[in-house]
Amino acid sequence: MILADLSDPTELDRLRTAMAVESLPGFRCMCAGDVRFEFLDADDGELTPVVLHHGEALRWDGWDSDALLTDGRPLLLWLDSHGVPGPLRGFEETEHRRERDQKEAAHWRAAMPTALGDLSDRLLSLSRTGEQATPGLLNAVRERLEPAFPDPVARALALLAWCGAGSGRCSGFPLHEEVPGLLLKDVPITEIVAGLQDFRADSRHYAGAVRHLVGWKSRRKQKKDIAALPEPVRIRLLQEAQASGDHGKQARAERWLAPTRPR
């Protein structure tokens, strides 16, 4: 328990300002909260408790819902200055993840084939709703890609570049990022190899191929398809994984793509 003396009017005003709220939007967080403030009178009698939620909202029994703070950071800084640094650290980590996720989503959207522009919001919403891509949605994507890329090799290249975008992770990635991989699952390995051997192929396509080929059950005949890779392509894929800085991806690539040894 951390005790703070609020008998100083300046300190009380600082906390009051930090606890300023802007609205009662009508929702209540499902969790118990992060910090419980218990305000006491001069005789240590309890006046009222107030609970902080995620550095963004306050809960008080006198309100019908949680109240959004005007700015949560001053209250987090107040707590930090009084020996409670955890909420500020947690809030900053959450903000960092949010900024990273927004940047990765923008990168993924930019790599999306332009023919899918009208589906972009629907695809990105998969991560917000927690839903997986339905067969109908995947068919809608295919129906736009096939006329936009009538050449199978060009279509494979477009999917590979898209697959490598966003977070680039082989696990723990947003749900919308699985869409290019699901489409590549039905692309014959011969077309993927032809794309990687095409003069237009660059590190974007190899990054997407690594992510797809070494992902969890990413192809129906994954082991056989990887065994069919020409040795130069296999080596280039392994180099791409090693240069990614993603230790999980690198470990998976080394298991799947290690050069074959002559018997």
Short mmCIF file of N, CA, C and O in Angstrom, two decimals, residues 2-69:
data_model
loop_
_atom_site.label_atom_id
_atom_site.label_comp_id
_atom_site.label_asym_id
_atom_site.label_seq_id
_atom_site.Cartn_x
_atom_site.Cartn_y
_atom_site.Cartn_z
N ILE A 2 0.59 2.18 -0.87
CA ILE A 2 1.34 3.43 -0.95
C ILE A 2 0.46 4.54 -0.37
O ILE A 2 -0.70 4.72 -0.77
N LEU A 3 1.00 5.30 0.59
CA LEU A 3 0.24 6.39 1.20
C LEU A 3 0.75 7.73 0.69
O LEU A 3 1.96 7.94 0.59
N ALA A 4 -0.16 8.61 0.36
CA ALA A 4 0.21 9.96 -0.10
C ALA A 4 -0.51 10.97 0.76
O ALA A 4 -1.73 10.86 0.99
N ASP A 5 0.24 11.94 1.25
CA ASP A 5 -0.34 13.01 2.08
C ASP A 5 -0.86 14.12 1.17
O ASP A 5 -0.09 14.77 0.46
N LEU A 6 -2.18 14.31 1.20
CA LEU A 6 -2.81 15.32 0.35
C LEU A 6 -3.24 16.54 1.14
O LEU A 6 -4.10 17.31 0.68
N SER A 7 -2.65 16.70 2.32
CA SER A 7 -3.00 17.88 3.12
C SER A 7 -2.45 19.15 2.49
O SER A 7 -2.97 20.26 2.75
N ASP A 8 -1.41 19.01 1.68
CA ASP A 8 -0.85 20.16 0.97
C ASP A 8 -1.79 20.52 -0.19
O ASP A 8 -2.00 19.70 -1.09
N PRO A 9 -2.35 21.70 -0.21
CA PRO A 9 -3.29 22.07 -1.29
C PRO A 9 -2.68 21.96 -2.68
O PRO A 9 -3.38 21.60 -3.64
N THR A 10 -1.39 22.23 -2.80
CA THR A 10 -0.74 22.13 -4.11
C THR A 10 -0.74 20.69 -4.61
O THR A 10 -1.03 20.43 -5.79
N GLU A 11 -0.43 19.76 -3.70
CA GLU A 11 -0.41 18.34 -4.08
C GLU A 11 -1.82 17.85 -4.39
O GLU A 11 -2.03 17.09 -5.33
N LEU A 12 -2.78 18.31 -3.63
CA LEU A 12 -4.17 17.93 -3.88
C LEU A 12 -4.64 18.46 -5.22
O LEU A 12 -5.31 17.75 -5.99
N ASP A 13 -4.30 19.70 -5.54
CA ASP A 13 -4.68 20.28 -6.83
C ASP A 13 -4.03 19.52 -7.98
O ASP A 13 -4.64 19.34 -9.04
N ARG A 14 -2.79 19.10 -7.78
CA ARG A 14 -2.09 18.34 -8.83
C ARG A 14 -2.82 17.03 -9.12
O ARG A 14 -3.03 16.65 -10.27
N LEU A 15 -3.23 16.33 -8.05
CA LEU A 15 -3.95 15.07 -8.25
C LEU A 15 -5.32 15.34 -8.84
O LEU A 15 -5.77 14.61 -9.74
N ARG A 16 -6.01 16.37 -8.37
CA ARG A 16 -7.33 16.68 -8.91
C ARG A 16 -7.26 16.97 -10.40
O ARG A 16 -8.09 16.51 -11.19
N THR A 17 -6.25 17.74 -10.81
CA THR A 17 -6.07 18.05 -12.24
C THR A 17 -5.76 16.79 -13.03
O THR A 17 -6.28 16.59 -14.14
N ALA A 18 -4.93 15.92 -12.45
CA ALA A 18 -4.56 14.68 -13.15
C ALA A 18 -5.75 13.74 -13.31
O ALA A 18 -5.79 12.92 -14.23
N MET A 19 -6.74 13.86 -12.41
CA MET A 19 -7.91 12.98 -12.46
C MET A 19 -9.07 13.60 -13.25
O MET A 19 -10.18 13.05 -13.24
N ALA A 20 -8.84 14.69 -13.94
CA ALA A 20 -9.92 15.32 -14.70
C ALA A 20 -10.45 14.36 -15.76
O ALA A 20 -9.68 13.69 -16.46
N VAL A 21 -11.77 14.29 -15.87
CA VAL A 21 -12.40 13.40 -16.85
C VAL A 21 -13.13 14.24 -17.90
O VAL A 21 -13.55 15.36 -17.64
N GLU A 22 -13.29 13.63 -19.08
CA GLU A 22 -13.92 14.37 -20.18
C GLU A 22 -15.31 13.87 -20.52
O GLU A 22 -16.12 14.61 -21.07
N SER A 23 -15.61 12.60 -20.21
CA SER A 23 -16.92 12.08 -20.60
C SER A 23 -17.22 10.78 -19.88
O SER A 23 -16.33 10.11 -19.34
N LEU A 24 -18.51 10.45 -19.87
CA LEU A 24 -18.99 9.15 -19.39
C LEU A 24 -19.59 8.44 -20.59
O LEU A 24 -20.78 8.60 -20.90
N PRO A 25 -18.79 7.66 -21.32
CA PRO A 25 -19.27 7.10 -22.59
C PRO A 25 -20.23 5.92 -22.47
O PRO A 25 -20.74 5.43 -23.47
N GLY A 26 -20.47 5.46 -21.25
CA GLY A 26 -21.48 4.42 -21.08
C GLY A 26 -20.94 3.01 -21.03
O GLY A 26 -21.72 2.06 -21.01
N PHE A 27 -19.62 2.83 -20.98
CA PHE A 27 -19.08 1.48 -20.92
C PHE A 27 -18.40 1.26 -19.56
O PHE A 27 -18.02 2.20 -18.88
N ARG A 28 -18.28 -0.03 -19.22
CA ARG A 28 -17.54 -0.43 -18.02
C ARG A 28 -16.54 -1.50 -18.40
O ARG A 28 -16.90 -2.50 -19.02
N CYS A 29 -15.29 -1.28 -18.05
CA CYS A 29 -14.23 -2.25 -18.32
C CYS A 29 -14.54 -3.54 -17.55
O CYS A 29 -15.05 -3.51 -16.42
N MET A 30 -14.22 -4.68 -18.14
CA MET A 30 -14.52 -5.96 -17.52
C MET A 30 -13.50 -6.35 -16.46
O MET A 30 -13.74 -7.26 -15.67
N CYS A 31 -12.33 -5.68 -16.42
CA CYS A 31 -11.30 -6.07 -15.46
C CYS A 31 -11.48 -5.33 -14.14
O CYS A 31 -12.29 -4.39 -14.03
N ALA A 32 -10.71 -5.73 -13.12
CA ALA A 32 -10.83 -5.14 -11.79
C ALA A 32 -10.12 -3.80 -11.68
O ALA A 32 -10.32 -3.08 -10.70
N GLY A 33 -9.30 -3.46 -12.67
CA GLY A 33 -8.58 -2.20 -12.64
C GLY A 33 -7.13 -2.38 -12.25
O GLY A 33 -6.70 -3.46 -11.82
N ASP A 34 -6.36 -1.31 -12.39
CA ASP A 34 -4.91 -1.37 -12.15
C ASP A 34 -4.51 -0.78 -10.81
O ASP A 34 -3.63 -1.30 -10.13
N VAL A 35 -5.11 0.33 -10.43
CA VAL A 35 -4.76 1.01 -9.17
C VAL A 35 -6.06 1.44 -8.49
O VAL A 35 -6.94 2.03 -9.11
N ARG A 36 -6.13 1.16 -7.19
CA ARG A 36 -7.30 1.59 -6.40
C ARG A 36 -6.87 2.74 -5.50
O ARG A 36 -5.96 2.60 -4.67
N PHE A 37 -7.50 3.88 -5.68
CA PHE A 37 -7.27 5.04 -4.81
C PHE A 37 -8.32 5.01 -3.70
O PHE A 37 -9.52 4.92 -3.99
N GLU A 38 -7.88 5.07 -2.45
CA GLU A 38 -8.80 5.13 -1.33
C GLU A 38 -8.57 6.46 -0.62
O GLU A 38 -7.53 6.67 0.01
N PHE A 39 -9.52 7.35 -0.74
CA PHE A 39 -9.40 8.68 -0.15
C PHE A 39 -9.94 8.64 1.29
O PHE A 39 -11.05 8.18 1.53
N LEU A 40 -9.10 9.17 2.21
CA LEU A 40 -9.44 9.16 3.62
C LEU A 40 -9.55 10.59 4.13
O LEU A 40 -8.89 11.51 3.63
N ASP A 41 -10.37 10.77 5.17
CA ASP A 41 -10.46 12.09 5.79
C ASP A 41 -9.36 12.25 6.84
O ASP A 41 -8.50 11.37 7.00
N ALA A 42 -9.38 13.35 7.55
CA ALA A 42 -8.31 13.64 8.52
C ALA A 42 -8.26 12.61 9.64
O ALA A 42 -7.22 12.43 10.29
N ASP A 43 -9.37 11.91 9.87
CA ASP A 43 -9.42 10.89 10.92
C ASP A 43 -9.25 9.49 10.36
O ASP A 43 -9.59 8.50 11.03
N ASP A 44 -8.75 9.38 9.13
CA ASP A 44 -8.54 8.09 8.45
C ASP A 44 -9.84 7.35 8.15
O ASP A 44 -9.84 6.14 7.95
N GLY A 45 -10.92 8.08 8.12
CA GLY A 45 -12.17 7.45 7.71
C GLY A 45 -12.28 7.45 6.19
O GLY A 45 -11.89 8.43 5.53
N GLU A 46 -12.80 6.38 5.63
CA GLU A 46 -12.86 6.26 4.17
C GLU A 46 -13.90 7.22 3.60
O GLU A 46 -15.06 7.22 4.03
N LEU A 47 -13.48 8.01 2.64
CA LEU A 47 -14.39 8.90 1.94
C LEU A 47 -14.98 8.22 0.72
O LEU A 47 -16.19 8.13 0.56
N THR A 48 -14.10 7.74 -0.17
CA THR A 48 -14.57 7.04 -1.38
C THR A 48 -13.39 6.37 -2.08
O THR A 48 -12.26 6.87 -2.01
N PRO A 49 -13.63 5.26 -2.73
CA PRO A 49 -12.59 4.64 -3.56
C PRO A 49 -12.79 5.03 -5.03
O PRO A 49 -13.92 5.25 -5.47
N VAL A 50 -11.69 5.13 -5.75
CA VAL A 50 -11.70 5.38 -7.19
C VAL A 50 -10.68 4.43 -7.81
O VAL A 50 -9.57 4.28 -7.28
N VAL A 51 -11.04 3.79 -8.91
CA VAL A 51 -10.16 2.78 -9.52
C VAL A 51 -9.74 3.23 -10.91
O VAL A 51 -10.57 3.65 -11.73
N LEU A 52 -8.44 3.14 -11.17
CA LEU A 52 -7.88 3.49 -12.47
C LEU A 52 -7.84 2.27 -13.37
O LEU A 52 -7.41 1.19 -12.95
N HIS A 53 -8.29 2.43 -14.62
CA HIS A 53 -8.29 1.35 -15.61
C HIS A 53 -7.42 1.72 -16.80
O HIS A 53 -7.73 2.66 -17.55
N HIS A 54 -6.31 1.00 -16.98
CA HIS A 54 -5.48 1.07 -18.18
C HIS A 54 -4.94 2.46 -18.50
O HIS A 54 -4.65 2.77 -19.65
N GLY A 55 -4.84 3.32 -17.49
CA GLY A 55 -4.34 4.66 -17.72
C GLY A 55 -5.26 5.52 -18.56
O GLY A 55 -4.86 6.59 -19.03
N GLU A 56 -6.51 5.08 -18.71
CA GLU A 56 -7.43 5.79 -19.61
C GLU A 56 -8.75 6.17 -18.97
O GLU A 56 -9.43 7.08 -19.45
N ALA A 57 -9.15 5.45 -17.92
CA ALA A 57 -10.49 5.67 -17.37
C ALA A 57 -10.48 5.50 -15.85
O ALA A 57 -9.61 4.82 -15.28
N LEU A 58 -11.47 6.12 -15.20
CA LEU A 58 -11.66 6.00 -13.76
C LEU A 58 -13.03 5.40 -13.47
O LEU A 58 -14.00 5.68 -14.19
N ARG A 59 -13.10 4.61 -12.39
CA ARG A 59 -14.39 4.07 -11.96
C ARG A 59 -14.69 4.58 -10.55
O ARG A 59 -13.87 4.46 -9.65
N TRP A 60 -15.87 5.17 -10.43
CA TRP A 60 -16.34 5.65 -9.14
C TRP A 60 -17.80 5.25 -9.01
O TRP A 60 -18.58 5.30 -9.97
N ASP A 61 -18.19 4.83 -7.82
CA ASP A 61 -19.56 4.34 -7.61
C ASP A 61 -20.63 5.38 -7.90
O ASP A 61 -21.79 5.04 -8.15
N GLY A 62 -20.24 6.64 -7.90
CA GLY A 62 -21.23 7.67 -8.18
C GLY A 62 -21.55 7.85 -9.64
O GLY A 62 -22.45 8.63 -10.00
N TRP A 63 -20.83 7.16 -10.51
CA TRP A 63 -21.07 7.26 -11.96
C TRP A 63 -21.73 5.99 -12.48
O TRP A 63 -21.48 4.89 -11.97
N ASP A 64 -22.52 6.14 -13.52
CA ASP A 64 -23.19 4.98 -14.12
C ASP A 64 -22.24 4.16 -14.99
O ASP A 64 -22.54 3.01 -15.32
N SER A 65 -21.12 4.74 -15.38
CA SER A 65 -20.15 4.03 -16.21
C SER A 65 -18.75 4.52 -15.87
O SER A 65 -18.59 5.47 -15.09
N ASP A 66 -17.76 3.88 -16.43
CA ASP A 66 -16.40 4.39 -16.27
C ASP A 66 -16.29 5.73 -16.98
O ASP A 66 -16.96 5.98 -17.99
N ALA A 67 -15.41 6.58 -16.47
CA ALA A 67 -15.23 7.92 -17.05
C ALA A 67 -13.87 7.99 -17.74
O ALA A 67 -12.85 7.59 -17.17
N LEU A 68 -13.86 8.50 -18.96
CA LEU A 68 -12.61 8.67 -19.68
C LEU A 68 -11.84 9.86 -19.14
O LEU A 68 -12.40 10.95 -18.97
N LEU A 69 -10.56 9.64 -18.87
CA LEU A 69 -9.71 10.74 -18.43
C LEU A 69 -9.47 11.72 -19.57
O LEU A 69 -9.36 11.31 -20.74
#
